[in-house]
Amino acid sequence: MKVGNIGQQELDLLECLIRIDAHQSLDHRADDMLMRLIEAGLVDSSSGSLRLTLSGIERCQSLQHRIAGDKDAAKVLADRGISIALDK
């Protein structure tokens, strides 16, 4: 049975959401993703600064739960003698 880990794109998305929520600067390479986040309604830039919308907060929490779930699943499998590689 193959267990799919969270992908790099989702990890990048989570990093951007966390940085925006913490009012940290984003790397210039994230400009395209930031525009997509604003267009998708996950980030609001109308006040001149970036902040997560309720949808952005929910998406961030969902990704954090997914990572925690992947780690828990890997631990259960390891306890059964099956190892998988986790990205994070």
mmCIF file with all atom_site columns, C-alpha atoms in Angstrom:
data_model
loop_
_atom_site.group_PDB
_atom_site.id
_atom_site.type_symbol
_atom_site.label_atom_id
_atom_site.label_alt_id
_atom_site.label_comp_id
_atom_site.label_asym_id
_atom_site.label_entity_id
_atom_site.label_seq_id
_atom_site.pdbx_PDB_ins_code
_atom_site.Cartn_x
_atom_site.Cartn_y
_atom_site.Cartn_z
_atom_site.occupancy
_atom_site.B_iso_or_equiv
_atom_site.pdbx_formal_charge
_atom_site.auth_seq_id
_atom_site.auth_comp_id
_atom_site.auth_asym_id
_atom_site.auth_atom_id
_atom_site.pdbx_PDB_model_num
ATOM 1  C CA . MET A 1 1  ? 0.000   0.000  0.000  1.00 0.00 ? 1  MET A CA 1
ATOM 2  C CA . LYS A 1 2  ? 1.392   3.397  -0.955 1.00 0.00 ? 2  LYS A CA 1
ATOM 3  C CA . VAL A 1 3  ? 0.877   6.327  1.406  1.00 0.00 ? 3  VAL A CA 1
ATOM 4  C CA . GLY A 1 4  ? 1.137   9.736  -0.228 1.00 0.00 ? 4  GLY A CA 1
ATOM 5  C CA . ASN A 1 5  ? 3.044   12.356 1.706  1.00 0.00 ? 5  ASN A CA 1
ATOM 6  C CA . ILE A 1 6  ? 2.234   16.026 1.522  1.00 0.00 ? 6  ILE A CA 1
ATOM 7  C CA . GLY A 1 7  ? 3.813   17.474 -1.616 1.00 0.00 ? 7  GLY A CA 1
ATOM 8  C CA . GLN A 1 8  ? 6.360   20.234 -2.019 1.00 0.00 ? 8  GLN A CA 1
ATOM 9  C CA . GLN A 1 9  ? 3.783   22.644 -3.454 1.00 0.00 ? 9  GLN A CA 1
ATOM 10 C CA . GLU A 1 10 ? 1.620   22.216 -0.374 1.00 0.00 ? 10 GLU A CA 1
ATOM 11 C CA . LEU A 1 11 ? 4.652   22.747 1.871  1.00 0.00 ? 11 LEU A CA 1
ATOM 12 C CA . ASP A 1 12 ? 5.499   25.930 -0.043 1.00 0.00 ? 12 ASP A CA 1
ATOM 13 C CA . LEU A 1 13 ? 1.909   27.093 0.329  1.00 0.00 ? 13 LEU A CA 1
ATOM 14 C CA . LEU A 1 14 ? 1.984   26.422 4.064  1.00 0.00 ? 14 LEU A CA 1
ATOM 15 C CA . GLU A 1 15 ? 5.251   28.310 4.445  1.00 0.00 ? 15 GLU A CA 1
ATOM 16 C CA . CYS A 1 16 ? 3.782   31.354 2.653  1.00 0.00 ? 16 CYS A CA 1
ATOM 17 C CA . LEU A 1 17 ? 0.625   31.274 4.753  1.00 0.00 ? 17 LEU A CA 1
ATOM 18 C CA . ILE A 1 18 ? 2.586   30.991 7.999  1.00 0.00 ? 18 ILE A CA 1
ATOM 19 C CA . ARG A 1 19 ? 4.938   33.820 6.999  1.00 0.00 ? 19 ARG A CA 1
ATOM 20 C CA . ILE A 1 20 ? 2.013   36.077 6.071  1.00 0.00 ? 20 ILE A CA 1
ATOM 21 C CA . ASP A 1 21 ? 0.267   35.283 9.342  1.00 0.00 ? 21 ASP A CA 1
ATOM 22 C CA . ALA A 1 22 ? 3.470   36.058 11.284 1.00 0.00 ? 22 ALA A CA 1
ATOM 23 C CA . HIS A 1 23 ? 3.963   39.296 9.278  1.00 0.00 ? 23 HIS A CA 1
ATOM 24 C CA . GLN A 1 24 ? 7.308   38.036 7.952  1.00 0.00 ? 24 GLN A CA 1
ATOM 25 C CA . SER A 1 25 ? 8.614   38.984 4.544  1.00 0.00 ? 25 SER A CA 1
ATOM 26 C CA . LEU A 1 26 ? 8.230   36.578 1.656  1.00 0.00 ? 26 LEU A CA 1
ATOM 27 C CA . ASP A 1 27 ? 10.998  35.557 -0.674 1.00 0.00 ? 27 ASP A CA 1
ATOM 28 C CA . HIS A 1 28 ? 10.697  37.244 -4.088 1.00 0.00 ? 28 HIS A CA 1
ATOM 29 C CA . ARG A 1 29 ? 10.289  33.752 -5.585 1.00 0.00 ? 29 ARG A CA 1
ATOM 30 C CA . ALA A 1 30 ? 6.898   33.575 -3.861 1.00 0.00 ? 30 ALA A CA 1
ATOM 31 C CA . ASP A 1 31 ? 5.453   36.522 -5.820 1.00 0.00 ? 31 ASP A CA 1
ATOM 32 C CA . ASP A 1 32 ? 3.459   34.297 -8.192 1.00 0.00 ? 32 ASP A CA 1
ATOM 33 C CA . MET A 1 33 ? 2.097   32.234 -5.324 1.00 0.00 ? 33 MET A CA 1
ATOM 34 C CA . LEU A 1 34 ? 1.163   35.389 -3.422 1.00 0.00 ? 34 LEU A CA 1
ATOM 35 C CA . MET A 1 35 ? -0.840  36.655 -6.383 1.00 0.00 ? 35 MET A CA 1
ATOM 36 C CA . ARG A 1 36 ? -2.655  33.309 -6.578 1.00 0.00 ? 36 ARG A CA 1
ATOM 37 C CA . LEU A 1 37 ? -3.365  33.421 -2.829 1.00 0.00 ? 37 LEU A CA 1
ATOM 38 C CA . ILE A 1 38 ? -4.855  36.904 -3.152 1.00 0.00 ? 38 ILE A CA 1
ATOM 39 C CA . GLU A 1 39 ? -6.932  35.905 -6.202 1.00 0.00 ? 39 GLU A CA 1
ATOM 40 C CA . ALA A 1 40 ? -8.160  32.772 -4.385 1.00 0.00 ? 40 ALA A CA 1
ATOM 41 C CA . GLY A 1 41 ? -9.290  34.825 -1.401 1.00 0.00 ? 41 GLY A CA 1
ATOM 42 C CA . LEU A 1 42 ? -6.836  33.273 1.044  1.00 0.00 ? 42 LEU A CA 1
ATOM 43 C CA . VAL A 1 43 ? -4.903  36.520 1.563  1.00 0.00 ? 43 VAL A CA 1
ATOM 44 C CA . ASP A 1 44 ? -6.187  40.092 1.790  1.00 0.00 ? 44 ASP A CA 1
ATOM 45 C CA . SER A 1 45 ? -3.945  42.943 0.676  1.00 0.00 ? 45 SER A CA 1
ATOM 46 C CA . SER A 1 46 ? -6.545  45.727 0.597  1.00 0.00 ? 46 SER A CA 1
ATOM 47 C CA . SER A 1 47 ? -5.188  47.532 3.676  1.00 0.00 ? 47 SER A CA 1
ATOM 48 C CA . GLY A 1 48 ? -1.697  47.809 2.224  1.00 0.00 ? 48 GLY A CA 1
ATOM 49 C CA . SER A 1 49 ? -0.409  44.924 4.306  1.00 0.00 ? 49 SER A CA 1
ATOM 50 C CA . LEU A 1 50 ? -0.942  41.199 3.905  1.00 0.00 ? 50 LEU A CA 1
ATOM 51 C CA . ARG A 1 51 ? -3.221  39.235 6.187  1.00 0.00 ? 51 ARG A CA 1
ATOM 52 C CA . LEU A 1 52 ? -4.893  35.866 6.024  1.00 0.00 ? 52 LEU A CA 1
ATOM 53 C CA . THR A 1 53 ? -8.606  35.741 5.395  1.00 0.00 ? 53 THR A CA 1
ATOM 54 C CA . LEU A 1 54 ? -10.754 33.224 7.250  1.00 0.00 ? 54 LEU A CA 1
ATOM 55 C CA . SER A 1 55 ? -10.320 30.890 4.287  1.00 0.00 ? 55 SER A CA 1
ATOM 56 C CA . GLY A 1 56 ? -6.554  31.361 4.474  1.00 0.00 ? 56 GLY A CA 1
ATOM 57 C CA . ILE A 1 57 ? -6.547  30.521 8.171  1.00 0.00 ? 57 ILE A CA 1
ATOM 58 C CA . GLU A 1 58 ? -8.603  27.386 7.538  1.00 0.00 ? 58 GLU A CA 1
ATOM 59 C CA . ARG A 1 59 ? -6.298  26.305 4.699  1.00 0.00 ? 59 ARG A CA 1
ATOM 60 C CA . CYS A 1 60 ? -3.238  26.861 6.893  1.00 0.00 ? 60 CYS A CA 1
ATOM 61 C CA . GLN A 1 61 ? -4.753  24.786 9.693  1.00 0.00 ? 61 GLN A CA 1
ATOM 62 C CA . SER A 1 62 ? -5.745  22.073 7.238  1.00 0.00 ? 62 SER A CA 1
ATOM 63 C CA . LEU A 1 63 ? -2.188  21.805 5.912  1.00 0.00 ? 63 LEU A CA 1
ATOM 64 C CA . GLN A 1 64 ? -0.788  21.679 9.433  1.00 0.00 ? 64 GLN A CA 1
ATOM 65 C CA . HIS A 1 65 ? -3.200  18.846 10.284 1.00 0.00 ? 65 HIS A CA 1
ATOM 66 C CA . ARG A 1 66 ? -2.175  17.035 7.099  1.00 0.00 ? 66 ARG A CA 1
ATOM 67 C CA . ILE A 1 67 ? 1.507   17.192 8.063  1.00 0.00 ? 67 ILE A CA 1
ATOM 68 C CA . ALA A 1 68 ? 0.715   15.968 11.572 1.00 0.00 ? 68 ALA A CA 1
ATOM 69 C CA . GLY A 1 69 ? -1.381  13.158 10.085 1.00 0.00 ? 69 GLY A CA 1
ATOM 70 C CA . ASP A 1 70 ? 1.431   12.125 7.745  1.00 0.00 ? 70 ASP A CA 1
ATOM 71 C CA . LYS A 1 71 ? 3.853   11.974 10.674 1.00 0.00 ? 71 LYS A CA 1
ATOM 72 C CA . ASP A 1 72 ? 1.398   9.951  12.762 1.00 0.00 ? 72 ASP A CA 1
ATOM 73 C CA . ALA A 1 73 ? 0.792   7.544  9.882  1.00 0.00 ? 73 ALA A CA 1
ATOM 74 C CA . ALA A 1 74 ? 4.531   7.098  9.372  1.00 0.00 ? 74 ALA A CA 1
ATOM 75 C CA . LYS A 1 75 ? 4.941   6.319  13.066 1.00 0.00 ? 75 LYS A CA 1
ATOM 76 C CA . VAL A 1 76 ? 2.174   3.700  12.997 1.00 0.00 ? 76 VAL A CA 1
ATOM 77 C CA . LEU A 1 77 ? 3.726   2.099  9.922  1.00 0.00 ? 77 LEU A CA 1
ATOM 78 C CA . ALA A 1 78 ? 7.190   2.191  11.523 1.00 0.00 ? 78 ALA A CA 1
ATOM 79 C CA . ASP A 1 79 ? 5.776   0.478  14.609 1.00 0.00 ? 79 ASP A CA 1
ATOM 80 C CA . ARG A 1 80 ? 4.603   -2.266 12.246 1.00 0.00 ? 80 ARG A CA 1
ATOM 81 C CA . GLY A 1 81 ? 8.031   -2.545 10.647 1.00 0.00 ? 81 GLY A CA 1
ATOM 82 C CA . ILE A 1 82 ? 7.188   -0.579 7.507  1.00 0.00 ? 82 ILE A CA 1
ATOM 83 C CA . SER A 1 83 ? 9.169   2.574  6.785  1.00 0.00 ? 83 SER A CA 1
ATOM 84 C CA . ILE A 1 84 ? 8.285   5.448  4.501  1.00 0.00 ? 84 ILE A CA 1
ATOM 85 C CA . ALA A 1 85 ? 10.153  8.647  3.749  1.00 0.00 ? 85 ALA A CA 1
ATOM 86 C CA . LEU A 1 86 ? 8.561   11.908 4.882  1.00 0.00 ? 86 LEU A CA 1
ATOM 87 C CA . ASP A 1 87 ? 9.462   15.223 3.286  1.00 0.00 ? 87 ASP A CA 1
ATOM 88 C CA . LYS A 1 88 ? 9.097   16.987 6.659  1.00 0.00 ? 88 LYS A CA 1
#
